[in-house]
């Protein structure tokens, strides 16, 4: 599906309980989004039998999220990168900073006018890159880019799997209006019928 827009960029802090199981905080807006690039790395294996490929397995291994944003605020910088404010209100980044993983949500507008909504369940960000340039004969905007590593979450869903992404298209068959309306109120939690829940793998 072709997309022509990107907005509503949110993050939710993660609290880890026993065995690293995630509890998500209330989503808050991160910044105004400019672009979001997701790349995914797969684990692949092929079993050959009778001189041919008998079984091919492709599983999610990890991913990278690169976000272009208009600005990263002080609170978001602390939550995403581990930086801290000193007593004078100055944001200090130290080599000992320890970033904490967060969930990231956003939406992209399609050419049809409907939106596609996303949650990435566990993203660990690094330090934002900044490009600065003196003003010349024309105006050029310099905006920060922040890159994060996407991984599966530790918390199991109703099919005993570890999801890494939730994605839904507004107006698609079987999608309720409530799912769309509540998308940024909380990190989406997968739900399954009793019949579907019995068919998953760990």
mmCIF file with all atom_site columns, C-alpha atoms in Angstrom:
data_model
loop_
_atom_site.group_PDB
_atom_site.id
_atom_site.type_symbol
_atom_site.label_atom_id
_atom_site.label_alt_id
_atom_site.label_comp_id
_atom_site.label_asym_id
_atom_site.label_entity_id
_atom_site.label_seq_id
_atom_site.pdbx_PDB_ins_code
_atom_site.Cartn_x
_atom_site.Cartn_y
_atom_site.Cartn_z
_atom_site.occupancy
_atom_site.B_iso_or_equiv
_atom_site.pdbx_formal_charge
_atom_site.auth_seq_id
_atom_site.auth_comp_id
_atom_site.auth_asym_id
_atom_site.auth_atom_id
_atom_site.pdbx_PDB_model_num
ATOM 1   C CA . UNK A 1 1   ? 0.000   0.000   0.000  1.00 0.00 ? 1   UNK A CA 1
ATOM 2   C CA . UNK A 1 2   ? 1.447   3.359   -1.063 1.00 0.00 ? 2   UNK A CA 1
ATOM 3   C CA . UNK A 1 3   ? 1.678   5.946   1.715  1.00 0.00 ? 3   UNK A CA 1
ATOM 4   C CA . UNK A 1 4   ? 1.771   9.721   1.400  1.00 0.00 ? 4   UNK A CA 1
ATOM 5   C CA . UNK A 1 5   ? 2.128   10.907  4.984  1.00 0.00 ? 5   UNK A CA 1
ATOM 6   C CA . UNK A 1 6   ? 3.419   10.211  8.486  1.00 0.00 ? 6   UNK A CA 1
ATOM 7   C CA . UNK A 1 7   ? 2.297   11.635  11.823 1.00 0.00 ? 7   UNK A CA 1
ATOM 8   C CA . UNK A 1 8   ? 1.201   10.866  15.386 1.00 0.00 ? 8   UNK A CA 1
ATOM 9   C CA . UNK A 1 9   ? 4.606   9.708   16.638 1.00 0.00 ? 9   UNK A CA 1
ATOM 10  C CA . UNK A 1 10  ? 4.307   8.355   20.186 1.00 0.00 ? 10  UNK A CA 1
ATOM 11  C CA . UNK A 1 11  ? 6.459   6.432   22.640 1.00 0.00 ? 11  UNK A CA 1
ATOM 12  C CA . UNK A 1 12  ? 5.594   4.465   25.769 1.00 0.00 ? 12  UNK A CA 1
ATOM 13  C CA . UNK A 1 13  ? 8.089   3.705   28.521 1.00 0.00 ? 13  UNK A CA 1
ATOM 14  C CA . UNK A 1 14  ? 8.653   0.083   29.447 1.00 0.00 ? 14  UNK A CA 1
ATOM 15  C CA . UNK A 1 15  ? 8.830   -1.318  32.964 1.00 0.00 ? 15  UNK A CA 1
ATOM 16  C CA . UNK A 1 16  ? 10.315  -4.786  33.124 1.00 0.00 ? 16  UNK A CA 1
ATOM 17  C CA . UNK A 1 17  ? 9.068   -7.279  35.672 1.00 0.00 ? 17  UNK A CA 1
ATOM 18  C CA . UNK A 1 18  ? 10.052  -10.855 36.349 1.00 0.00 ? 18  UNK A CA 1
ATOM 19  C CA . UNK A 1 19  ? 11.888  -12.503 33.448 1.00 0.00 ? 19  UNK A CA 1
ATOM 20  C CA . UNK A 1 20  ? 11.965  -9.170  31.635 1.00 0.00 ? 20  UNK A CA 1
ATOM 21  C CA . UNK A 1 21  ? 8.234   -9.168  30.905 1.00 0.00 ? 21  UNK A CA 1
ATOM 22  C CA . UNK A 1 22  ? 7.179   -5.710  29.740 1.00 0.00 ? 22  UNK A CA 1
ATOM 23  C CA . UNK A 1 23  ? 4.516   -3.429  31.185 1.00 0.00 ? 23  UNK A CA 1
ATOM 24  C CA . UNK A 1 24  ? 3.845   -0.365  29.049 1.00 0.00 ? 24  UNK A CA 1
ATOM 25  C CA . UNK A 1 25  ? 3.281   3.120   30.357 1.00 0.00 ? 25  UNK A CA 1
ATOM 26  C CA . UNK A 1 26  ? 0.826   5.636   28.933 1.00 0.00 ? 26  UNK A CA 1
ATOM 27  C CA . UNK A 1 27  ? 1.927   6.738   25.443 1.00 0.00 ? 27  UNK A CA 1
ATOM 28  C CA . UNK A 1 28  ? 3.125   10.328  25.061 1.00 0.00 ? 28  UNK A CA 1
ATOM 29  C CA . UNK A 1 29  ? 3.943   12.234  21.891 1.00 0.00 ? 29  UNK A CA 1
ATOM 30  C CA . UNK A 1 30  ? 7.608   12.060  20.952 1.00 0.00 ? 30  UNK A CA 1
ATOM 31  C CA . UNK A 1 31  ? 7.906   14.756  18.295 1.00 0.00 ? 31  UNK A CA 1
ATOM 32  C CA . UNK A 1 32  ? 6.577   15.757  14.905 1.00 0.00 ? 32  UNK A CA 1
ATOM 33  C CA . UNK A 1 33  ? 7.574   13.036  12.471 1.00 0.00 ? 33  UNK A CA 1
ATOM 34  C CA . UNK A 1 34  ? 9.457   13.680  9.248  1.00 0.00 ? 34  UNK A CA 1
ATOM 35  C CA . UNK A 1 35  ? 10.250  10.132  8.162  1.00 0.00 ? 35  UNK A CA 1
ATOM 36  C CA . UNK A 1 36  ? 10.416  6.610   9.556  1.00 0.00 ? 36  UNK A CA 1
ATOM 37  C CA . UNK A 1 37  ? 12.502  3.855   7.953  1.00 0.00 ? 37  UNK A CA 1
ATOM 38  C CA . UNK A 1 38  ? 12.208  0.269   9.177  1.00 0.00 ? 38  UNK A CA 1
ATOM 39  C CA . UNK A 1 39  ? 14.650  -2.410  8.067  1.00 0.00 ? 39  UNK A CA 1
ATOM 40  C CA . UNK A 1 40  ? 14.339  -6.020  9.182  1.00 0.00 ? 40  UNK A CA 1
ATOM 41  C CA . UNK A 1 41  ? 16.897  -8.812  9.447  1.00 0.00 ? 41  UNK A CA 1
ATOM 42  C CA . UNK A 1 42  ? 15.657  -12.390 9.177  1.00 0.00 ? 42  UNK A CA 1
ATOM 43  C CA . UNK A 1 43  ? 16.994  -15.711 10.373 1.00 0.00 ? 43  UNK A CA 1
ATOM 44  C CA . UNK A 1 44  ? 16.894  -18.055 7.401  1.00 0.00 ? 44  UNK A CA 1
ATOM 45  C CA . UNK A 1 45  ? 17.453  -21.788 7.098  1.00 0.00 ? 45  UNK A CA 1
ATOM 46  C CA . UNK A 1 46  ? 16.872  -24.238 4.243  1.00 0.00 ? 46  UNK A CA 1
ATOM 47  C CA . UNK A 1 47  ? 16.629  -28.008 4.638  1.00 0.00 ? 47  UNK A CA 1
ATOM 48  C CA . UNK A 1 48  ? 17.580  -29.852 1.466  1.00 0.00 ? 48  UNK A CA 1
ATOM 49  C CA . UNK A 1 49  ? 16.230  -33.331 0.715  1.00 0.00 ? 49  UNK A CA 1
ATOM 50  C CA . UNK A 1 50  ? 16.091  -35.382 -2.482 1.00 0.00 ? 50  UNK A CA 1
ATOM 51  C CA . UNK A 1 51  ? 18.306  -32.852 -4.253 1.00 0.00 ? 51  UNK A CA 1
ATOM 52  C CA . UNK A 1 52  ? 15.946  -29.948 -3.557 1.00 0.00 ? 52  UNK A CA 1
ATOM 53  C CA . UNK A 1 53  ? 14.786  -27.483 -0.958 1.00 0.00 ? 53  UNK A CA 1
ATOM 54  C CA . UNK A 1 54  ? 12.446  -29.380 1.349  1.00 0.00 ? 54  UNK A CA 1
ATOM 55  C CA . UNK A 1 55  ? 11.823  -26.807 4.107  1.00 0.00 ? 55  UNK A CA 1
ATOM 56  C CA . UNK A 1 56  ? 12.539  -23.089 4.169  1.00 0.00 ? 56  UNK A CA 1
ATOM 57  C CA . UNK A 1 57  ? 12.250  -21.109 7.408  1.00 0.00 ? 57  UNK A CA 1
ATOM 58  C CA . UNK A 1 58  ? 12.384  -17.330 7.686  1.00 0.00 ? 58  UNK A CA 1
ATOM 59  C CA . UNK A 1 59  ? 11.980  -15.802 11.159 1.00 0.00 ? 59  UNK A CA 1
ATOM 60  C CA . UNK A 1 60  ? 12.312  -12.275 12.492 1.00 0.00 ? 60  UNK A CA 1
ATOM 61  C CA . UNK A 1 61  ? 15.729  -11.703 14.075 1.00 0.00 ? 61  UNK A CA 1
ATOM 62  C CA . UNK A 1 62  ? 16.001  -7.961  14.625 1.00 0.00 ? 62  UNK A CA 1
ATOM 63  C CA . UNK A 1 63  ? 15.331  -4.636  12.971 1.00 0.00 ? 63  UNK A CA 1
ATOM 64  C CA . UNK A 1 64  ? 16.367  -1.017  12.818 1.00 0.00 ? 64  UNK A CA 1
ATOM 65  C CA . UNK A 1 65  ? 14.142  2.044   13.089 1.00 0.00 ? 65  UNK A CA 1
ATOM 66  C CA . UNK A 1 66  ? 15.479  5.359   11.810 1.00 0.00 ? 66  UNK A CA 1
ATOM 67  C CA . UNK A 1 67  ? 13.326  8.343   12.745 1.00 0.00 ? 67  UNK A CA 1
ATOM 68  C CA . UNK A 1 68  ? 13.626  11.818  11.291 1.00 0.00 ? 68  UNK A CA 1
ATOM 69  C CA . UNK A 1 69  ? 11.931  14.251  13.670 1.00 0.00 ? 69  UNK A CA 1
ATOM 70  C CA . UNK A 1 70  ? 11.542  18.014  14.002 1.00 0.00 ? 70  UNK A CA 1
ATOM 71  C CA . UNK A 1 71  ? 13.059  18.058  17.487 1.00 0.00 ? 71  UNK A CA 1
ATOM 72  C CA . UNK A 1 72  ? 13.581  15.841  20.503 1.00 0.00 ? 72  UNK A CA 1
ATOM 73  C CA . UNK A 1 73  ? 12.399  17.420  23.721 1.00 0.00 ? 73  UNK A CA 1
ATOM 74  C CA . UNK A 1 74  ? 14.182  17.275  27.049 1.00 0.00 ? 74  UNK A CA 1
ATOM 75  C CA . UNK A 1 75  ? 11.850  14.683  28.551 1.00 0.00 ? 75  UNK A CA 1
ATOM 76  C CA . UNK A 1 76  ? 11.983  12.417  25.497 1.00 0.00 ? 76  UNK A CA 1
ATOM 77  C CA . UNK A 1 77  ? 15.782  12.696  25.421 1.00 0.00 ? 77  UNK A CA 1
ATOM 78  C CA . UNK A 1 78  ? 15.921  11.501  29.015 1.00 0.00 ? 78  UNK A CA 1
ATOM 79  C CA . UNK A 1 79  ? 13.449  8.656   28.477 1.00 0.00 ? 79  UNK A CA 1
ATOM 80  C CA . UNK A 1 80  ? 14.986  7.411   25.219 1.00 0.00 ? 80  UNK A CA 1
ATOM 81  C CA . UNK A 1 81  ? 18.729  7.980   25.641 1.00 0.00 ? 81  UNK A CA 1
ATOM 82  C CA . UNK A 1 82  ? 19.309  8.017   29.399 1.00 0.00 ? 82  UNK A CA 1
ATOM 83  C CA . UNK A 1 83  ? 20.545  11.640  29.422 1.00 0.00 ? 83  UNK A CA 1
ATOM 84  C CA . UNK A 1 84  ? 19.891  13.662  32.593 1.00 0.00 ? 84  UNK A CA 1
ATOM 85  C CA . UNK A 1 85  ? 19.108  17.255  33.560 1.00 0.00 ? 85  UNK A CA 1
ATOM 86  C CA . UNK A 1 86  ? 21.479  18.976  35.954 1.00 0.00 ? 86  UNK A CA 1
ATOM 87  C CA . UNK A 1 87  ? 20.391  21.472  38.629 1.00 0.00 ? 87  UNK A CA 1
ATOM 88  C CA . UNK A 1 88  ? 20.517  24.326  36.098 1.00 0.00 ? 88  UNK A CA 1
ATOM 89  C CA . UNK A 1 89  ? 18.192  22.648  33.633 1.00 0.00 ? 89  UNK A CA 1
ATOM 90  C CA . UNK A 1 90  ? 21.005  21.669  31.261 1.00 0.00 ? 90  UNK A CA 1
ATOM 91  C CA . UNK A 1 91  ? 20.650  18.311  29.510 1.00 0.00 ? 91  UNK A CA 1
ATOM 92  C CA . UNK A 1 92  ? 23.812  16.267  30.087 1.00 0.00 ? 92  UNK A CA 1
ATOM 93  C CA . UNK A 1 93  ? 24.741  13.238  27.979 1.00 0.00 ? 93  UNK A CA 1
ATOM 94  C CA . UNK A 1 94  ? 27.414  11.008  29.498 1.00 0.00 ? 94  UNK A CA 1
ATOM 95  C CA . UNK A 1 95  ? 29.311  7.988   28.229 1.00 0.00 ? 95  UNK A CA 1
ATOM 96  C CA . UNK A 1 96  ? 27.789  6.020   31.109 1.00 0.00 ? 96  UNK A CA 1
ATOM 97  C CA . UNK A 1 97  ? 24.189  6.778   30.032 1.00 0.00 ? 97  UNK A CA 1
ATOM 98  C CA . UNK A 1 98  ? 22.075  3.646   29.709 1.00 0.00 ? 98  UNK A CA 1
ATOM 99  C CA . UNK A 1 99  ? 19.170  3.955   27.256 1.00 0.00 ? 99  UNK A CA 1
ATOM 100 C CA . UNK A 1 100 ? 15.977  2.116   28.150 1.00 0.00 ? 100 UNK A CA 1
ATOM 101 C CA . UNK A 1 101 ? 13.766  0.352   25.577 1.00 0.00 ? 101 UNK A CA 1
ATOM 102 C CA . UNK A 1 102 ? 10.420  1.899   24.688 1.00 0.00 ? 102 UNK A CA 1
ATOM 103 C CA . UNK A 1 103 ? 7.458   1.072   22.461 1.00 0.00 ? 103 UNK A CA 1
ATOM 104 C CA . UNK A 1 104 ? 7.002   3.326   19.418 1.00 0.00 ? 104 UNK A CA 1
ATOM 105 C CA . UNK A 1 105 ? 3.681   4.084   17.717 1.00 0.00 ? 105 UNK A CA 1
ATOM 106 C CA . UNK A 1 106 ? 2.825   6.115   14.622 1.00 0.00 ? 106 UNK A CA 1
ATOM 107 C CA . UNK A 1 107 ? 0.506   6.214   11.638 1.00 0.00 ? 107 UNK A CA 1
ATOM 108 C CA . UNK A 1 108 ? 0.983   6.638   7.890  1.00 0.00 ? 108 UNK A CA 1
ATOM 109 C CA . UNK A 1 109 ? -1.640  7.960   5.494  1.00 0.00 ? 109 UNK A CA 1
ATOM 110 C CA . UNK A 1 110 ? -2.259  5.886   2.390  1.00 0.00 ? 110 UNK A CA 1
ATOM 111 C CA . UNK A 1 111 ? -3.081  7.124   -1.089 1.00 0.00 ? 111 UNK A CA 1
ATOM 112 C CA . UNK A 1 112 ? -6.679  5.961   -0.506 1.00 0.00 ? 112 UNK A CA 1
ATOM 113 C CA . UNK A 1 113 ? -7.045  8.382   2.402  1.00 0.00 ? 113 UNK A CA 1
ATOM 114 C CA . UNK A 1 114 ? -7.079  5.702   5.105  1.00 0.00 ? 114 UNK A CA 1
ATOM 115 C CA . UNK A 1 115 ? -4.375  5.454   7.756  1.00 0.00 ? 115 UNK A CA 1
ATOM 116 C CA . UNK A 1 116 ? -2.145  2.516   8.602  1.00 0.00 ? 116 UNK A CA 1
ATOM 117 C CA . UNK A 1 117 ? -1.342  2.350   12.316 1.00 0.00 ? 117 UNK A CA 1
ATOM 118 C CA . UNK A 1 118 ? 1.766   0.821   13.904 1.00 0.00 ? 118 UNK A CA 1
ATOM 119 C CA . UNK A 1 119 ? 3.214   -0.153  17.268 1.00 0.00 ? 119 UNK A CA 1
ATOM 120 C CA . UNK A 1 120 ? 6.782   -1.428  17.543 1.00 0.00 ? 120 UNK A CA 1
ATOM 121 C CA . UNK A 1 121 ? 6.860   -3.250  20.859 1.00 0.00 ? 121 UNK A CA 1
ATOM 122 C CA . UNK A 1 122 ? 10.504  -2.862  21.874 1.00 0.00 ? 122 UNK A CA 1
ATOM 123 C CA . UNK A 1 123 ? 12.961  -0.303  20.486 1.00 0.00 ? 123 UNK A CA 1
ATOM 124 C CA . UNK A 1 124 ? 16.295  0.645   22.065 1.00 0.00 ? 124 UNK A CA 1
ATOM 125 C CA . UNK A 1 125 ? 17.531  4.014   20.816 1.00 0.00 ? 125 UNK A CA 1
ATOM 126 C CA . UNK A 1 126 ? 21.017  5.398   20.567 1.00 0.00 ? 126 UNK A CA 1
ATOM 127 C CA . UNK A 1 127 ? 22.173  9.023   20.660 1.00 0.00 ? 127 UNK A CA 1
ATOM 128 C CA . UNK A 1 128 ? 20.415  11.302  18.125 1.00 0.00 ? 128 UNK A CA 1
ATOM 129 C CA . UNK A 1 129 ? 22.578  12.495  15.256 1.00 0.00 ? 129 UNK A CA 1
ATOM 130 C CA . UNK A 1 130 ? 22.606  16.221  14.567 1.00 0.00 ? 130 UNK A CA 1
ATOM 131 C CA . UNK A 1 131 ? 23.671  18.066  11.441 1.00 0.00 ? 131 UNK A CA 1
ATOM 132 C CA . UNK A 1 132 ? 24.388  21.781  11.808 1.00 0.00 ? 132 UNK A CA 1
ATOM 133 C CA . UNK A 1 133 ? 25.146  24.208  9.008  1.00 0.00 ? 133 UNK A CA 1
ATOM 134 C CA . UNK A 1 134 ? 25.647  27.952  8.844  1.00 0.00 ? 134 UNK A CA 1
ATOM 135 C CA . UNK A 1 135 ? 23.004  29.980  7.017  1.00 0.00 ? 135 UNK A CA 1
ATOM 136 C CA . UNK A 1 136 ? 23.864  30.763  3.418  1.00 0.00 ? 136 UNK A CA 1
ATOM 137 C CA . UNK A 1 137 ? 21.980  32.250  0.466  1.00 0.00 ? 137 UNK A CA 1
ATOM 138 C CA . UNK A 1 138 ? 19.083  29.818  0.887  1.00 0.00 ? 138 UNK A CA 1
ATOM 139 C CA . UNK A 1 139 ? 17.279  28.377  3.880  1.00 0.00 ? 139 UNK A CA 1
ATOM 140 C CA . UNK A 1 140 ? 18.076  24.750  4.768  1.00 0.00 ? 140 UNK A CA 1
ATOM 141 C CA . UNK A 1 141 ? 16.482  22.937  7.684  1.00 0.00 ? 141 UNK A CA 1
ATOM 142 C CA . UNK A 1 142 ? 18.655  20.789  9.954  1.00 0.00 ? 142 UNK A CA 1
ATOM 143 C CA . UNK A 1 143 ? 16.697  18.242  11.963 1.00 0.00 ? 143 UNK A CA 1
ATOM 144 C CA . UNK A 1 144 ? 17.773  15.389  14.257 1.00 0.00 ? 144 UNK A CA 1
ATOM 145 C CA . UNK A 1 145 ? 17.666  11.712  13.338 1.00 0.00 ? 145 UNK A CA 1
ATOM 146 C CA . UNK A 1 146 ? 17.418  9.033   15.991 1.00 0.00 ? 146 UNK A CA 1
ATOM 147 C CA . UNK A 1 147 ? 18.085  5.362   15.321 1.00 0.00 ? 147 UNK A CA 1
ATOM 148 C CA . UNK A 1 148 ? 16.911  2.431   17.386 1.00 0.00 ? 148 UNK A CA 1
ATOM 149 C CA . UNK A 1 149 ? 17.277  -1.343  17.420 1.00 0.00 ? 149 UNK A CA 1
ATOM 150 C CA . UNK A 1 150 ? 13.982  -3.213  17.120 1.00 0.00 ? 150 UNK A CA 1
ATOM 151 C CA . UNK A 1 151 ? 13.643  -6.504  18.940 1.00 0.00 ? 151 UNK A CA 1
ATOM 152 C CA . UNK A 1 152 ? 10.811  -8.825  19.863 1.00 0.00 ? 152 UNK A CA 1
ATOM 153 C CA . UNK A 1 153 ? 9.250   -8.239  23.234 1.00 0.00 ? 153 UNK A CA 1
ATOM 154 C CA . UNK A 1 154 ? 9.705   -10.696 26.095 1.00 0.00 ? 154 UNK A CA 1
ATOM 155 C CA . UNK A 1 155 ? 6.017   -10.763 26.968 1.00 0.00 ? 155 UNK A CA 1
ATOM 156 C CA . UNK A 1 156 ? 4.091   -13.580 25.319 1.00 0.00 ? 156 UNK A CA 1
ATOM 157 C CA . UNK A 1 157 ? 0.864   -12.915 23.475 1.00 0.00 ? 157 UNK A CA 1
ATOM 158 C CA . UNK A 1 158 ? -2.241  -15.097 23.496 1.00 0.00 ? 158 UNK A CA 1
ATOM 159 C CA . UNK A 1 159 ? -0.645  -17.525 21.032 1.00 0.00 ? 159 UNK A CA 1
ATOM 160 C CA . UNK A 1 160 ? 2.554   -17.944 23.091 1.00 0.00 ? 160 UNK A CA 1
ATOM 161 C CA . UNK A 1 161 ? 4.552   -15.866 20.603 1.00 0.00 ? 161 UNK A CA 1
ATOM 162 C CA . UNK A 1 162 ? 6.785   -12.845 21.115 1.00 0.00 ? 162 UNK A CA 1
ATOM 163 C CA . UNK A 1 163 ? 5.415   -10.052 18.871 1.00 0.00 ? 163 UNK A CA 1
ATOM 164 C CA . UNK A 1 164 ? 7.672   -7.261  17.610 1.00 0.00 ? 164 UNK A CA 1
ATOM 165 C CA . UNK A 1 165 ? 5.139   -5.208  15.639 1.00 0.00 ? 165 UNK A CA 1
ATOM 166 C CA . UNK A 1 166 ? 1.402   -4.518  15.502 1.00 0.00 ? 166 UNK A CA 1
ATOM 167 C CA . UNK A 1 167 ? -0.051  -3.050  12.315 1.00 0.00 ? 167 UNK A CA 1
ATOM 168 C CA . UNK A 1 168 ? -3.603  -2.285  11.197 1.00 0.00 ? 168 UNK A CA 1
ATOM 169 C CA . UNK A 1 169 ? -5.241  -0.395  8.341  1.00 0.00 ? 169 UNK A CA 1
ATOM 170 C CA . UNK A 1 170 ? -8.199  1.857   9.026  1.00 0.00 ? 170 UNK A CA 1
ATOM 171 C CA . UNK A 1 171 ? -11.361 0.603   7.327  1.00 0.00 ? 171 UNK A CA 1
ATOM 172 C CA . UNK A 1 172 ? -10.018 -2.913  6.656  1.00 0.00 ? 172 UNK A CA 1
ATOM 173 C CA . UNK A 1 173 ? -12.365 -5.872  7.016  1.00 0.00 ? 173 UNK A CA 1
ATOM 174 C CA . UNK A 1 174 ? -12.782 -6.929  10.644 1.00 0.00 ? 174 UNK A CA 1
ATOM 175 C CA . UNK A 1 175 ? -11.159 -3.786  12.087 1.00 0.00 ? 175 UNK A CA 1
ATOM 176 C CA . UNK A 1 176 ? -13.428 -2.056  14.599 1.00 0.00 ? 176 UNK A CA 1
ATOM 177 C CA . UNK A 1 177 ? -13.619 1.714   14.915 1.00 0.00 ? 177 UNK A CA 1
ATOM 178 C CA . UNK A 1 178 ? -12.719 1.341   18.595 1.00 0.00 ? 178 UNK A CA 1
ATOM 179 C CA . UNK A 1 179 ? -9.381  -0.253  17.741 1.00 0.00 ? 179 UNK A CA 1
ATOM 180 C CA . UNK A 1 180 ? -8.465  2.768   15.631 1.00 0.00 ? 180 UNK A CA 1
ATOM 181 C CA . UNK A 1 181 ? -9.835  5.363   18.060 1.00 0.00 ? 181 UNK A CA 1
ATOM 182 C CA . UNK A 1 182 ? -7.940  3.867   21.024 1.00 0.00 ? 182 UNK A CA 1
ATOM 183 C CA . UNK A 1 183 ? -4.676  3.172   19.171 1.00 0.00 ? 183 UNK A CA 1
ATOM 184 C CA . UNK A 1 184 ? -2.572  5.847   20.881 1.00 0.00 ? 184 UNK A CA 1
ATOM 185 C CA . UNK A 1 185 ? -4.290  5.643   24.277 1.00 0.00 ? 185 UNK A CA 1
ATOM 186 C CA . UNK A 1 186 ? -2.273  2.540   25.167 1.00 0.00 ? 186 UNK A CA 1
ATOM 187 C CA . UNK A 1 187 ? 0.197   0.197   23.474 1.00 0.00 ? 187 UNK A CA 1
ATOM 188 C CA . UNK A 1 188 ? -1.934  -2.269  21.530 1.00 0.00 ? 188 UNK A CA 1
ATOM 189 C CA . UNK A 1 189 ? -2.193  -5.711  23.107 1.00 0.00 ? 189 UNK A CA 1
ATOM 190 C CA . UNK A 1 190 ? -2.978  -8.628  20.741 1.00 0.00 ? 190 UNK A CA 1
ATOM 191 C CA . UNK A 1 191 ? -6.235  -10.453 21.419 1.00 0.00 ? 191 UNK A CA 1
ATOM 192 C CA . UNK A 1 192 ? -7.301  -13.818 20.011 1.00 0.00 ? 192 UNK A CA 1
ATOM 193 C CA . UNK A 1 193 ? -10.360 -15.992 20.099 1.00 0.00 ? 193 UNK A CA 1
ATOM 194 C CA . UNK A 1 194 ? -10.108 -19.211 22.113 1.00 0.00 ? 194 UNK A CA 1
ATOM 195 C CA . UNK A 1 195 ? -9.819  -21.262 18.914 1.00 0.00 ? 195 UNK A CA 1
ATOM 196 C CA . UNK A 1 196 ? -6.987  -19.120 17.497 1.00 0.00 ? 196 UNK A CA 1
ATOM 197 C CA . UNK A 1 197 ? -5.113  -19.018 20.792 1.00 0.00 ? 197 UNK A CA 1
ATOM 198 C CA . UNK A 1 198 ? -4.628  -22.768 20.775 1.00 0.00 ? 198 UNK A CA 1
ATOM 199 C CA . UNK A 1 199 ? -2.548  -22.869 17.614 1.00 0.00 ? 199 UNK A CA 1
ATOM 200 C CA . UNK A 1 200 ? 0.524   -20.852 18.538 1.00 0.00 ? 200 UNK A CA 1
ATOM 201 C CA . UNK A 1 201 ? 4.116   -21.817 19.167 1.00 0.00 ? 201 UNK A CA 1
ATOM 202 C CA . UNK A 1 202 ? 6.617   -20.523 21.722 1.00 0.00 ? 202 UNK A CA 1
#
